[in-house]
mmCIF file of C-alpha atoms in Angstrom:
data_model
loop_
_atom_site.group_PDB
_atom_site.id
_atom_site.type_symbol
_atom_site.label_atom_id
_atom_site.label_comp_id
_atom_site.label_asym_id
_atom_site.label_seq_id
_atom_site.Cartn_x
_atom_site.Cartn_y
_atom_site.Cartn_z
ATOM 1 C CA UNK A 1 109.058 91.981 150.165
ATOM 2 C CA UNK A 2 105.408 89.827 149.232
ATOM 3 C CA UNK A 3 106.015 86.192 149.331
ATOM 4 C CA UNK A 4 107.781 83.982 146.634
ATOM 5 C CA UNK A 5 104.399 83.392 144.261
ATOM 6 C CA UNK A 6 103.368 87.107 143.947
ATOM 7 C CA UNK A 7 106.645 87.715 143.431
ATOM 8 C CA UNK A 8 107.029 85.356 140.495
ATOM 9 C CA UNK A 9 104.526 86.180 138.253
ATOM 10 C CA UNK A 10 105.365 90.178 138.443
ATOM 11 C CA UNK A 11 108.962 89.478 137.940
ATOM 12 C CA UNK A 12 109.037 85.926 136.521
ATOM 13 C CA UNK A 13 109.445 87.297 132.379
ATOM 14 C CA UNK A 14 112.224 89.945 133.201
ATOM 15 C CA UNK A 15 114.107 87.375 135.615
ATOM 16 C CA UNK A 16 114.238 84.815 132.820
ATOM 17 C CA UNK A 17 115.158 87.009 130.116
ATOM 18 C CA UNK A 18 118.195 88.678 132.250
ATOM 19 C CA UNK A 19 118.901 84.528 132.867
ATOM 20 C CA UNK A 20 119.350 83.331 128.916
ATOM 21 C CA UNK A 21 121.360 86.928 128.875
ATOM 22 C CA UNK A 22 123.794 84.061 130.500
ATOM 23 C CA UNK A 23 122.629 80.450 130.087
ATOM 24 C CA UNK A 24 120.887 78.303 126.768
ATOM 25 C CA UNK A 25 116.836 77.964 127.023
ATOM 26 C CA UNK A 26 116.787 74.561 128.629
ATOM 27 C CA UNK A 27 119.243 75.700 131.953
ATOM 28 C CA UNK A 28 117.604 78.900 131.935
ATOM 29 C CA UNK A 29 114.518 77.563 133.999
ATOM 30 C CA UNK A 30 116.720 75.471 136.600
ATOM 31 C CA UNK A 31 118.736 78.880 137.160
ATOM 32 C CA UNK A 32 115.695 81.147 137.847
ATOM 33 C CA UNK A 33 114.394 79.038 140.595
ATOM 34 C CA UNK A 34 117.319 79.328 141.879
ATOM 35 C CA UNK A 35 117.482 83.188 141.416
ATOM 36 C CA UNK A 36 113.092 83.116 142.795
ATOM 37 C CA UNK A 37 115.221 81.406 146.289
ATOM 38 C CA UNK A 38 118.501 83.349 146.296
ATOM 39 C CA UNK A 39 115.875 86.744 146.149
ATOM 40 C CA UNK A 40 113.911 85.164 149.316
ATOM 41 C CA UNK A 41 116.878 84.700 151.443
ATOM 42 C CA UNK A 42 117.849 88.165 150.921
ATOM 43 C CA UNK A 43 114.557 90.496 150.997
ATOM 44 C CA UNK A 44 116.157 91.936 154.210
ATOM 45 C CA UNK A 45 118.597 93.862 151.323
ATOM 46 C CA UNK A 46 116.055 94.986 149.928
ATOM 47 C CA UNK A 47 115.136 98.310 151.382
ATOM 48 C CA UNK A 48 113.405 100.259 149.079
ATOM 49 C CA UNK A 49 115.836 102.303 147.262
ATOM 50 C CA UNK A 50 115.366 100.865 144.471
ATOM 51 C CA UNK A 51 112.383 99.347 142.110
ATOM 52 C CA UNK A 52 111.467 95.955 143.380
ATOM 53 C CA UNK A 53 112.237 94.816 139.613
ATOM 54 C CA UNK A 54 115.930 96.781 139.690
ATOM 55 C CA UNK A 55 117.291 94.572 143.068
ATOM 56 C CA UNK A 56 115.857 91.368 141.073
ATOM 57 C CA UNK A 57 117.911 92.638 137.192
ATOM 58 C CA UNK A 58 120.327 93.281 139.639
ATOM 59 C CA UNK A 59 120.185 90.324 141.967
ATOM 60 C CA UNK A 60 119.302 88.484 138.399
ATOM 61 C CA UNK A 61 122.594 89.313 137.180
ATOM 62 C CA UNK A 62 124.673 88.710 141.120
ATOM 63 C CA UNK A 63 123.657 85.710 140.741
ATOM 64 C CA UNK A 64 124.384 84.163 137.176
ATOM 65 C CA UNK A 65 127.992 85.669 137.099
ATOM 66 C CA UNK A 66 129.028 83.981 139.653
ATOM 67 C CA UNK A 67 126.987 80.681 138.779
ATOM 68 C CA UNK A 68 129.388 81.122 135.206
ATOM 69 C CA UNK A 69 132.501 82.005 137.940
ATOM 70 C CA UNK A 70 132.749 78.168 139.745
ATOM 71 C CA UNK A 71 135.813 77.223 137.904
ATOM 72 C CA UNK A 72 133.770 73.640 137.343
ATOM 73 C CA UNK A 73 131.018 75.092 136.459
ATOM 74 C CA UNK A 74 133.483 77.609 133.476
ATOM 75 C CA UNK A 75 135.027 74.602 132.751
ATOM 76 C CA UNK A 76 131.993 73.218 131.721
ATOM 77 C CA UNK A 77 130.871 76.069 129.710
ATOM 78 C CA UNK A 78 134.047 76.884 128.157
ATOM 79 C CA UNK A 79 134.166 72.161 126.566
ATOM 80 C CA UNK A 80 130.372 72.442 126.125
ATOM 81 C CA UNK A 81 130.304 76.429 124.540
ATOM 82 C CA UNK A 82 132.999 77.618 123.703
ATOM 83 C CA UNK A 83 131.016 80.471 121.988
ATOM 84 C CA UNK A 84 129.233 82.134 125.124
ATOM 85 C CA UNK A 85 125.810 83.097 123.480
ATOM 86 C CA UNK A 86 125.725 86.171 126.266
ATOM 87 C CA UNK A 87 128.810 87.933 125.625
ATOM 88 C CA UNK A 88 126.783 89.052 122.631
ATOM 89 C CA UNK A 89 126.114 92.708 123.040
ATOM 90 C CA UNK A 90 122.463 93.585 123.495
ATOM 91 C CA UNK A 91 123.102 96.316 121.201
ATOM 92 C CA UNK A 92 125.749 96.694 118.341
ATOM 93 C CA UNK A 93 127.379 100.017 119.148
ATOM 94 C CA UNK A 94 128.925 98.518 122.173
ATOM 95 C CA UNK A 95 132.984 97.475 122.241
ATOM 96 C CA UNK A 96 133.221 94.899 120.396
ATOM 97 C CA UNK A 97 137.010 94.434 121.711
ATOM 98 C CA UNK A 98 136.243 95.080 124.999
ATOM 99 C CA UNK A 99 132.984 92.574 125.371
ATOM 100 C CA UNK A 100 135.701 90.350 123.417
ATOM 101 C CA UNK A 101 139.062 91.359 126.314
ATOM 102 C CA UNK A 102 135.297 91.638 129.778
ATOM 103 C CA UNK A 103 135.072 87.873 128.132
ATOM 104 C CA UNK A 104 138.199 86.952 128.640
ATOM 105 C CA UNK A 105 139.624 88.127 131.940
ATOM 106 C CA UNK A 106 135.900 87.695 133.942
ATOM 107 C CA UNK A 107 136.391 84.393 135.935
ATOM 108 C CA UNK A 108 140.031 86.410 136.939
ATOM 109 C CA UNK A 109 137.841 89.104 138.032
ATOM 110 C CA UNK A 110 137.138 91.062 140.812
ATOM 111 C CA UNK A 111 133.413 90.658 140.713
ATOM 112 C CA UNK A 112 132.367 94.020 140.777
ATOM 113 C CA UNK A 113 134.234 95.766 137.981
ATOM 114 C CA UNK A 114 133.457 92.223 136.044
ATOM 115 C CA UNK A 115 129.700 93.643 136.846
ATOM 116 C CA UNK A 116 130.100 96.954 135.982
ATOM 117 C CA UNK A 117 132.341 95.176 132.082
ATOM 118 C CA UNK A 118 129.002 93.194 131.751
ATOM 119 C CA UNK A 119 126.348 96.317 131.945
ATOM 120 C CA UNK A 120 129.253 99.004 130.626
ATOM 121 C CA UNK A 121 130.112 96.671 127.869
ATOM 122 C CA UNK A 122 127.901 93.988 127.202
ATOM 123 C CA UNK A 123 124.452 95.748 127.919
ATOM 124 C CA UNK A 124 125.697 99.169 127.153
ATOM 125 C CA UNK A 125 123.778 101.392 129.730
ATOM 126 C CA UNK A 126 124.912 104.719 130.476
ATOM 127 C CA UNK A 127 126.934 105.209 134.221
ATOM 128 C CA UNK A 128 123.870 106.717 135.867
ATOM 129 C CA UNK A 129 121.557 103.753 134.538
ATOM 130 C CA UNK A 130 125.142 101.733 135.900
ATOM 131 C CA UNK A 131 124.942 103.882 139.143
ATOM 132 C CA UNK A 132 121.488 102.796 139.706
ATOM 133 C CA UNK A 133 121.726 99.234 139.169
ATOM 134 C CA UNK A 134 124.260 98.984 141.751
ATOM 135 C CA UNK A 135 123.339 100.975 144.284
ATOM 136 C CA UNK A 136 126.661 103.023 144.242
ATOM 137 C CA UNK A 137 127.407 106.834 143.131
ATOM 138 C CA UNK A 138 128.241 107.676 139.484
ATOM 139 C CA UNK A 139 131.682 108.721 140.856
ATOM 140 C CA UNK A 140 132.328 105.194 141.545
ATOM 141 C CA UNK A 141 131.238 103.159 138.629
ATOM 142 C CA UNK A 142 133.785 105.906 136.657
ATOM 143 C CA UNK A 143 136.554 104.652 139.213
ATOM 144 C CA UNK A 144 135.970 100.919 138.329
ATOM 145 C CA UNK A 145 135.219 101.108 135.277
ATOM 146 C CA UNK A 146 139.059 103.151 134.618
ATOM 147 C CA UNK A 147 140.144 100.390 136.789
ATOM 148 C CA UNK A 148 138.829 97.719 134.475
ATOM 149 C CA UNK A 149 139.837 99.845 131.474
ATOM 150 C CA UNK A 150 143.201 100.011 133.377
ATOM 151 C CA UNK A 151 143.423 95.548 133.732
ATOM 152 C CA UNK A 152 142.513 95.717 129.864
ATOM 153 C CA UNK A 153 145.065 97.249 128.517
ATOM 154 C CA UNK A 154 147.567 95.983 130.607
ATOM 155 C CA UNK A 155 146.152 92.482 128.988
ATOM 156 C CA UNK A 156 146.676 94.078 125.786
ATOM 157 C CA UNK A 157 150.067 94.922 126.050
ATOM 158 C CA UNK A 158 150.926 91.939 128.334
ATOM 159 C CA UNK B 1 117.731 108.029 135.202
ATOM 160 C CA UNK B 2 117.693 107.560 131.366
ATOM 161 C CA UNK B 3 116.129 104.149 130.111
ATOM 162 C CA UNK B 4 117.849 104.507 127.265
ATOM 163 C CA UNK B 5 121.628 102.469 126.501
ATOM 164 C CA UNK B 6 124.529 105.171 125.193
ATOM 165 C CA UNK B 7 123.145 104.108 122.176
ATOM 166 C CA UNK B 8 120.264 105.414 121.995
ATOM 167 C CA UNK B 9 118.627 102.865 122.613
ATOM 168 C CA UNK B 10 116.439 100.926 125.970
ATOM 169 C CA UNK B 11 117.655 99.206 127.733
ATOM 170 C CA UNK B 12 117.286 95.811 128.799
ATOM 171 C CA UNK B 13 116.906 97.038 132.206
ATOM 172 C CA UNK B 14 114.884 100.074 131.127
ATOM 173 C CA UNK B 15 112.442 98.162 128.885
ATOM 174 C CA UNK B 16 111.763 95.984 132.044
ATOM 175 C CA UNK B 17 110.786 98.529 134.352
ATOM 176 C CA UNK B 18 108.979 99.944 131.264
ATOM 177 C CA UNK B 19 106.947 96.959 130.589
ATOM 178 C CA UNK B 20 106.118 96.574 134.406
ATOM 179 C CA UNK B 21 105.323 100.583 135.259
ATOM 180 C CA UNK B 22 108.201 100.663 137.516
ATOM 181 C CA UNK B 23 109.931 103.822 135.853
ATOM 182 C CA UNK B 24 110.015 107.358 136.969
ATOM 183 C CA UNK B 25 106.865 109.611 135.573
ATOM 184 C CA UNK B 26 110.091 111.466 133.683
ATOM 185 C CA UNK B 27 111.784 107.712 132.402
ATOM 186 C CA UNK B 28 108.817 106.378 131.618
ATOM 187 C CA UNK B 29 108.016 109.866 128.978
ATOM 188 C CA UNK B 30 111.258 109.489 127.274
ATOM 189 C CA UNK B 31 110.853 105.095 127.089
ATOM 190 C CA UNK B 32 107.968 105.606 125.491
ATOM 191 C CA UNK B 33 108.886 108.463 123.236
ATOM 192 C CA UNK B 34 111.703 105.745 122.051
ATOM 193 C CA UNK B 35 108.912 103.376 121.661
ATOM 194 C CA UNK B 36 107.308 105.372 119.206
ATOM 195 C CA UNK B 37 109.749 105.762 117.711
ATOM 196 C CA UNK B 38 112.525 103.026 117.350
ATOM 197 C CA UNK B 39 111.413 99.480 115.578
ATOM 198 C CA UNK B 40 114.456 97.302 116.651
ATOM 199 C CA UNK B 41 113.097 98.880 120.136
ATOM 200 C CA UNK B 42 109.090 98.031 119.336
ATOM 201 C CA UNK B 43 110.384 94.200 118.492
ATOM 202 C CA UNK B 44 111.814 93.743 121.597
ATOM 203 C CA UNK B 45 108.816 95.259 123.772
ATOM 204 C CA UNK B 46 106.914 92.222 121.389
ATOM 205 C CA UNK B 47 108.801 89.630 121.854
ATOM 206 C CA UNK B 48 108.684 89.934 125.275
ATOM 207 C CA UNK B 49 105.582 88.968 125.335
ATOM 208 C CA UNK B 50 106.055 85.865 124.306
ATOM 209 C CA UNK B 51 107.876 84.483 126.353
ATOM 210 C CA UNK B 52 106.554 81.281 128.615
ATOM 211 C CA UNK B 53 107.756 80.637 132.174
ATOM 212 C CA UNK B 54 108.425 78.165 134.123
ATOM 213 C CA UNK B 55 106.516 76.826 136.829
ATOM 214 C CA UNK B 56 106.827 78.716 139.880
ATOM 215 C CA UNK B 57 109.453 77.138 142.098
ATOM 216 C CA UNK B 58 106.888 75.616 144.821
ATOM 217 C CA UNK B 59 104.498 74.592 142.031
ATOM 218 C CA UNK B 60 107.274 73.030 140.015
ATOM 219 C CA UNK B 61 106.528 69.233 138.899
ATOM 220 C CA UNK B 62 109.044 66.695 139.529
ATOM 221 C CA UNK B 63 111.650 66.241 137.231
ATOM 222 C CA UNK B 64 110.593 63.755 134.658
ATOM 223 C CA UNK B 65 113.170 61.033 132.816
ATOM 224 C CA UNK B 66 114.310 62.595 129.397
ATOM 225 C CA UNK B 67 113.083 61.319 126.433
ATOM 226 C CA UNK B 68 115.429 59.162 124.553
ATOM 227 C CA UNK B 69 114.513 58.089 119.815
ATOM 228 C CA UNK B 70 117.691 56.564 118.442
ATOM 229 C CA UNK B 71 117.765 58.407 115.769
ATOM 230 C CA UNK B 72 117.777 55.626 112.260
ATOM 231 C CA UNK B 73 122.059 55.812 111.013
ATOM 232 C CA UNK B 74 123.644 57.489 114.164
ATOM 233 C CA UNK B 75 125.083 55.079 117.098
ATOM 234 C CA UNK B 76 123.853 56.310 120.235
ATOM 235 C CA UNK B 77 120.190 57.987 121.209
ATOM 236 C CA UNK B 78 119.545 61.269 120.254
ATOM 237 C CA UNK B 79 117.503 63.430 121.866
ATOM 238 C CA UNK B 80 113.785 62.893 120.974
ATOM 239 C CA UNK B 81 111.713 65.876 119.409
ATOM 240 C CA UNK B 82 110.455 68.344 121.798
ATOM 241 C CA UNK B 83 106.793 66.856 122.170
ATOM 242 C CA UNK B 84 104.841 70.116 121.869
ATOM 243 C CA UNK B 85 103.682 70.635 118.537
ATOM 244 C CA UNK B 86 106.162 73.274 115.891
ATOM 245 C CA UNK B 87 109.384 72.565 117.234
ATOM 246 C CA UNK B 88 112.378 71.223 116.372
ATOM 247 C CA UNK B 89 114.376 69.689 118.603
ATOM 248 C CA UNK B 90 118.449 70.544 118.755
ATOM 249 C CA UNK B 91 120.654 68.054 117.339
ATOM 250 C CA UNK B 92 123.468 67.089 119.327
ATOM 251 C CA UNK B 93 125.804 65.192 116.597
ATOM 252 C CA UNK B 94 128.648 64.135 116.770
ATOM 253 C CA UNK B 95 127.105 63.547 113.437
ATOM 254 C CA UNK B 96 127.600 67.734 112.612
ATOM 255 C CA UNK B 97 131.697 67.497 112.419
ATOM 256 C CA UNK B 98 130.898 64.390 110.023
ATOM 257 C CA UNK B 99 128.505 66.438 108.133
ATOM 258 C CA UNK B 100 130.763 69.227 108.356
ATOM 259 C CA UNK B 101 133.253 66.922 106.324
ATOM 260 C CA UNK B 102 131.430 65.855 104.066
ATOM 261 C CA UNK B 103 129.709 68.971 103.036
ATOM 262 C CA UNK B 104 132.556 70.032 102.191
ATOM 263 C CA UNK B 105 133.471 67.261 99.824
ATOM 264 C CA UNK B 106 130.775 68.117 98.048
ATOM 265 C CA UNK B 107 131.144 69.042 95.032
ATOM 266 C CA UNK B 108 127.117 70.285 94.427
ATOM 267 C CA UNK B 109 127.361 73.706 95.512
ATOM 268 C CA UNK B 110 123.835 75.418 95.912
ATOM 269 C CA UNK B 111 123.628 78.766 94.446
ATOM 270 C CA UNK B 112 120.683 80.853 95.396
ATOM 271 C CA UNK B 113 118.528 81.444 92.536
ATOM 272 C CA UNK B 114 114.372 83.940 92.456
ATOM 273 C CA UNK B 115 112.240 80.899 91.594
ATOM 274 C CA UNK B 116 110.065 78.695 93.770
ATOM 275 C CA UNK B 117 113.088 77.379 95.948
ATOM 276 C CA UNK B 118 115.403 80.649 96.153
ATOM 277 C CA UNK B 119 114.128 84.217 97.314
ATOM 278 C CA UNK B 120 116.963 86.592 98.672
ATOM 279 C CA UNK B 121 117.682 90.713 98.566
ATOM 280 C CA UNK B 122 120.929 91.395 99.163
ATOM 281 C CA UNK B 123 124.199 90.969 97.402
ATOM 282 C CA UNK B 124 126.144 87.916 98.709
ATOM 283 C CA UNK B 125 124.692 86.145 101.059
ATOM 284 C CA UNK B 126 124.503 81.858 100.155
ATOM 285 C CA UNK B 127 122.690 79.402 102.524
ATOM 286 C CA UNK B 128 122.814 76.192 101.975
ATOM 287 C CA UNK B 129 120.870 73.103 103.539
ATOM 288 C CA UNK B 130 122.150 69.772 103.724
ATOM 289 C CA UNK B 131 120.407 66.382 104.864
ATOM 290 C CA UNK B 132 122.184 64.092 106.953
ATOM 291 C CA UNK B 133 120.931 60.358 106.734
ATOM 292 C CA UNK B 134 121.574 56.573 106.672
ATOM 293 C CA UNK B 135 122.420 57.275 103.023
ATOM 294 C CA UNK B 136 125.213 59.928 104.003
ATOM 295 C CA UNK B 137 124.653 63.624 103.304
ATOM 296 C CA UNK B 138 122.710 65.437 100.810
ATOM 297 C CA UNK B 139 122.859 69.258 99.326
ATOM 298 C CA UNK B 140 118.671 69.408 99.262
ATOM 299 C CA UNK B 141 119.001 71.008 95.647
ATOM 300 C CA UNK B 142 115.338 71.672 93.942
ATOM 301 C CA UNK B 143 112.679 70.241 93.992
ATOM 302 C CA UNK B 144 114.328 67.926 97.032
ATOM 303 C CA UNK B 145 111.409 67.275 100.005
ATOM 304 C CA UNK B 146 111.949 66.698 103.803
ATOM 305 C CA UNK B 147 109.520 64.864 106.117
ATOM 306 C CA UNK B 148 109.685 65.116 110.167
ATOM 307 C CA UNK B 149 112.581 63.020 111.344
ATOM 308 C CA UNK B 150 115.485 64.331 109.122
ATOM 309 C CA UNK B 151 118.023 66.050 110.196
ATOM 310 C CA UNK B 152 119.071 69.092 108.218
ATOM 311 C CA UNK B 153 122.330 70.807 108.272
ATOM 312 C CA UNK B 154 124.053 74.736 107.321
ATOM 313 C CA UNK B 155 126.492 75.622 105.353
ATOM 314 C CA UNK B 156 126.611 79.766 105.236
ATOM 315 C CA UNK B 157 128.784 82.234 102.635
ATOM 316 C CA UNK B 158 128.350 86.307 103.184
ATOM 317 C CA UNK B 159 130.474 88.341 101.192
ATOM 318 C CA UNK B 160 130.172 90.938 103.590
ATOM 319 C CA UNK B 161 130.920 90.843 107.186
ATOM 320 C CA UNK B 162 127.360 91.522 108.906
ATOM 321 C CA UNK B 163 125.404 89.768 111.973
ATOM 322 C CA UNK B 164 124.107 86.891 111.158
ATOM 323 C CA UNK B 165 120.880 84.644 111.877
ATOM 324 C CA UNK B 166 119.779 80.793 109.868
ATOM 325 C CA UNK B 167 115.840 79.998 111.431
ATOM 326 C CA UNK B 168 113.699 78.857 110.098
ATOM 327 C CA UNK B 169 109.534 79.201 109.377
ATOM 328 C CA UNK B 170 106.583 76.901 109.402
ATOM 329 C CA UNK B 171 103.398 76.980 107.228
ATOM 330 C CA UNK B 172 101.722 78.093 110.471
ATOM 331 C CA UNK B 173 104.544 81.063 110.170
ATOM 332 C CA UNK B 174 106.079 80.369 113.574
ATOM 333 C CA UNK B 175 109.778 81.047 113.715
ATOM 334 C CA UNK B 176 112.127 78.196 115.145
ATOM 335 C CA UNK B 177 116.497 79.364 115.840
ATOM 336 C CA UNK B 178 118.524 77.148 113.532
ATOM 337 C CA UNK B 179 122.099 78.596 113.736
ATOM 338 C CA UNK B 180 122.921 80.239 116.831
ATOM 339 C CA UNK B 181 120.646 77.744 118.710
ATOM 340 C CA UNK B 182 118.023 78.584 120.779
ATOM 341 C CA UNK B 183 115.672 80.952 121.582
ATOM 342 C CA UNK B 184 117.569 83.392 123.009
ATOM 343 C CA UNK B 185 119.639 83.265 120.091
ATOM 344 C CA UNK B 186 121.455 86.339 119.455
ATOM 345 C CA UNK B 187 123.083 87.413 115.569
ATOM 346 C CA UNK B 188 126.738 86.120 115.476
ATOM 347 C CA UNK B 189 128.772 88.607 113.656
ATOM 348 C CA UNK B 190 130.658 87.498 110.539
ATOM 349 C CA UNK B 191 132.923 87.876 108.741
ATOM 350 C CA UNK B 192 133.240 88.402 104.277
ATOM 351 C CA UNK B 193 134.059 84.416 103.408
ATOM 352 C CA UNK B 194 133.340 81.732 101.401
ATOM 353 C CA UNK B 195 130.946 78.857 102.733
ATOM 354 C CA UNK B 196 131.148 77.324 106.300
ATOM 355 C CA UNK B 197 129.704 74.700 108.033
ATOM 356 C CA UNK B 198 127.110 75.938 110.542
ATOM 357 C CA UNK B 199 127.834 74.115 114.025
ATOM 358 C CA UNK B 200 123.977 73.917 113.991
ATOM 359 C CA UNK B 201 121.865 71.866 113.126
ATOM 360 C CA UNK B 202 117.814 70.791 113.760
ATOM 361 C CA UNK B 203 115.338 68.056 113.196
ATOM 362 C CA UNK B 204 111.888 68.273 111.861
ATOM 363 C CA UNK B 205 109.551 67.945 114.103
ATOM 364 C CA UNK B 206 105.626 66.005 112.387
ATOM 365 C CA UNK B 207 104.445 69.666 112.003
ATOM 366 C CA UNK B 208 102.767 69.974 108.247
ATOM 367 C CA UNK B 209 103.840 72.107 105.739
ATOM 368 C CA UNK B 210 106.287 73.574 104.131
ATOM 369 C CA UNK B 211 109.354 74.807 105.862
ATOM 370 C CA UNK B 212 111.327 77.631 105.553
ATOM 371 C CA UNK B 213 114.938 78.176 105.770
ATOM 372 C CA UNK B 214 116.248 82.190 106.138
ATOM 373 C CA UNK B 215 119.709 83.902 107.262
ATOM 374 C CA UNK B 216 119.184 87.123 107.795
ATOM 375 C CA UNK B 217 121.887 89.490 107.914
ATOM 376 C CA UNK B 218 121.942 92.924 109.057
ATOM 377 C CA UNK B 219 124.979 95.810 109.799
ATOM 378 C CA UNK B 220 123.596 95.227 113.639
ATOM 379 C CA UNK B 221 123.288 92.859 115.906
ATOM 380 C CA UNK B 222 120.012 91.648 116.523
ATOM 381 C CA UNK B 223 117.771 88.991 118.534
ATOM 382 C CA UNK B 224 116.187 86.049 117.387
ATOM 383 C CA UNK B 225 113.496 87.016 119.852
ATOM 384 C CA UNK B 226 112.865 90.224 117.749
ATOM 385 C CA UNK B 227 112.543 87.683 114.436
ATOM 386 C CA UNK B 228 110.209 85.135 115.617
ATOM 387 C CA UNK B 229 107.785 88.561 116.143
ATOM 388 C CA UNK B 230 107.717 89.926 112.950
ATOM 389 C CA UNK B 231 108.011 86.585 110.791
ATOM 390 C CA UNK B 232 105.038 85.477 108.466
ATOM 391 C CA UNK B 233 103.698 83.261 106.883
ATOM 392 C CA UNK B 234 106.106 84.747 103.538
ATOM 393 C CA UNK B 235 109.022 86.301 103.151
ATOM 394 C CA UNK B 236 111.376 88.279 105.519
ATOM 395 C CA UNK B 237 110.519 89.258 108.708
ATOM 396 C CA UNK B 238 108.141 92.450 108.522
ATOM 397 C CA UNK B 239 109.313 95.819 108.550
ATOM 398 C CA UNK B 240 113.454 94.205 108.154
ATOM 399 C CA UNK B 241 115.525 97.042 107.706
ATOM 400 C CA UNK B 242 116.646 98.467 104.297
ATOM 401 C CA UNK B 243 120.169 97.540 104.467
ATOM 402 C CA UNK B 244 119.275 93.697 106.088
ATOM 403 C CA UNK B 245 120.456 90.827 103.221
ATOM 404 C CA UNK B 246 118.000 88.057 103.564
ATOM 405 C CA UNK B 247 117.906 84.826 102.013
ATOM 406 C CA UNK B 248 115.614 81.331 101.416
ATOM 407 C CA UNK B 249 115.263 78.387 101.055
ATOM 408 C CA UNK B 250 111.670 77.001 101.092
ATOM 409 C CA UNK B 251 111.425 73.085 101.556
ATOM 410 C CA UNK B 252 108.723 71.542 100.844
ATOM 411 C CA UNK B 253 107.832 68.496 103.121
ATOM 412 C CA UNK B 254 107.231 65.248 100.911
ATOM 413 C CA UNK B 255 103.593 64.038 100.848
ATOM 414 C CA UNK B 256 102.841 61.511 103.810
#
């Protein structure tokens, strides 16, 4: 794994663009720094099974999600930005209803289910791509999506 | 692994890995073929090159205290305009609420009409621009001029549902986000309905030349970055989907 300056030169844009899906630009720069610090801490988890870009994309998504899941942070966000722009799907054919419900549930969901929900409903990724990003099998992705659907359906019936 | 989303566009990750040259050859070819054929993804790809990275972590400068300025007519200090030329400051005021209320009471409702002040394509998209000042809230009608420090607010009516983004373009053809605020803004899904105040406003900087404020409504979602990469000094962003409607309000700068 290269040093932080080299990582930053090559992957700074990727990380910043990903962070901006979760945070407004004024806060995004700080989060980018935090992500790179985390990347250095976690560099031993990079085993070359995917590209470094994929590894950083996953690490950034997980970091942003967990930062948002912090209860205090969540409260601040909901107060200050009731409309979280990052839940807008990157493409329009994503299931808007599922996006809205995932948004409602994101703080309650298991981290892995929340990540699958973001990749599938918000990013519009295919199951194969999600499997590669999460370094799990397609079957695992399918199972998690099914579990997420079950939760969302239960929510609707509540 | 295909780098395409379920609806056939390049995924965010696929786009990043393509730009980095980290896709496997088959996926790279697939991404390249899609990019050649898809205007929306070409716009996303072009917008990637416009992003401005913060200073690298180890070389980060010490934090500076925020610059504050007193906004005329306001009780509390408001953020000063960003130092870089051509940028507009997000304006965080309680005045937004005031503006919305006052705007509702205004008897003059601007209707877009072809001519020097308004241009539009598509039915049923109306953009109104208001200025808040010590004198109160005024709708900027035909012949109105603007100047640095003006606080502008917006109202929008759409006769059709769609995704809407409101943005400005300065005389150099540089776009600035208005609603929703922020360079990372995504178009907001709106329902058909009467005019409503938008929860965002801007303070004009001291750039020279006329300002234009545009609202674009498209059937599908889109980002400010994609719009910013395609604006010019006249008219809507180039390559705009024919299914999109747009309206433009031109705001001449007052003579110094």
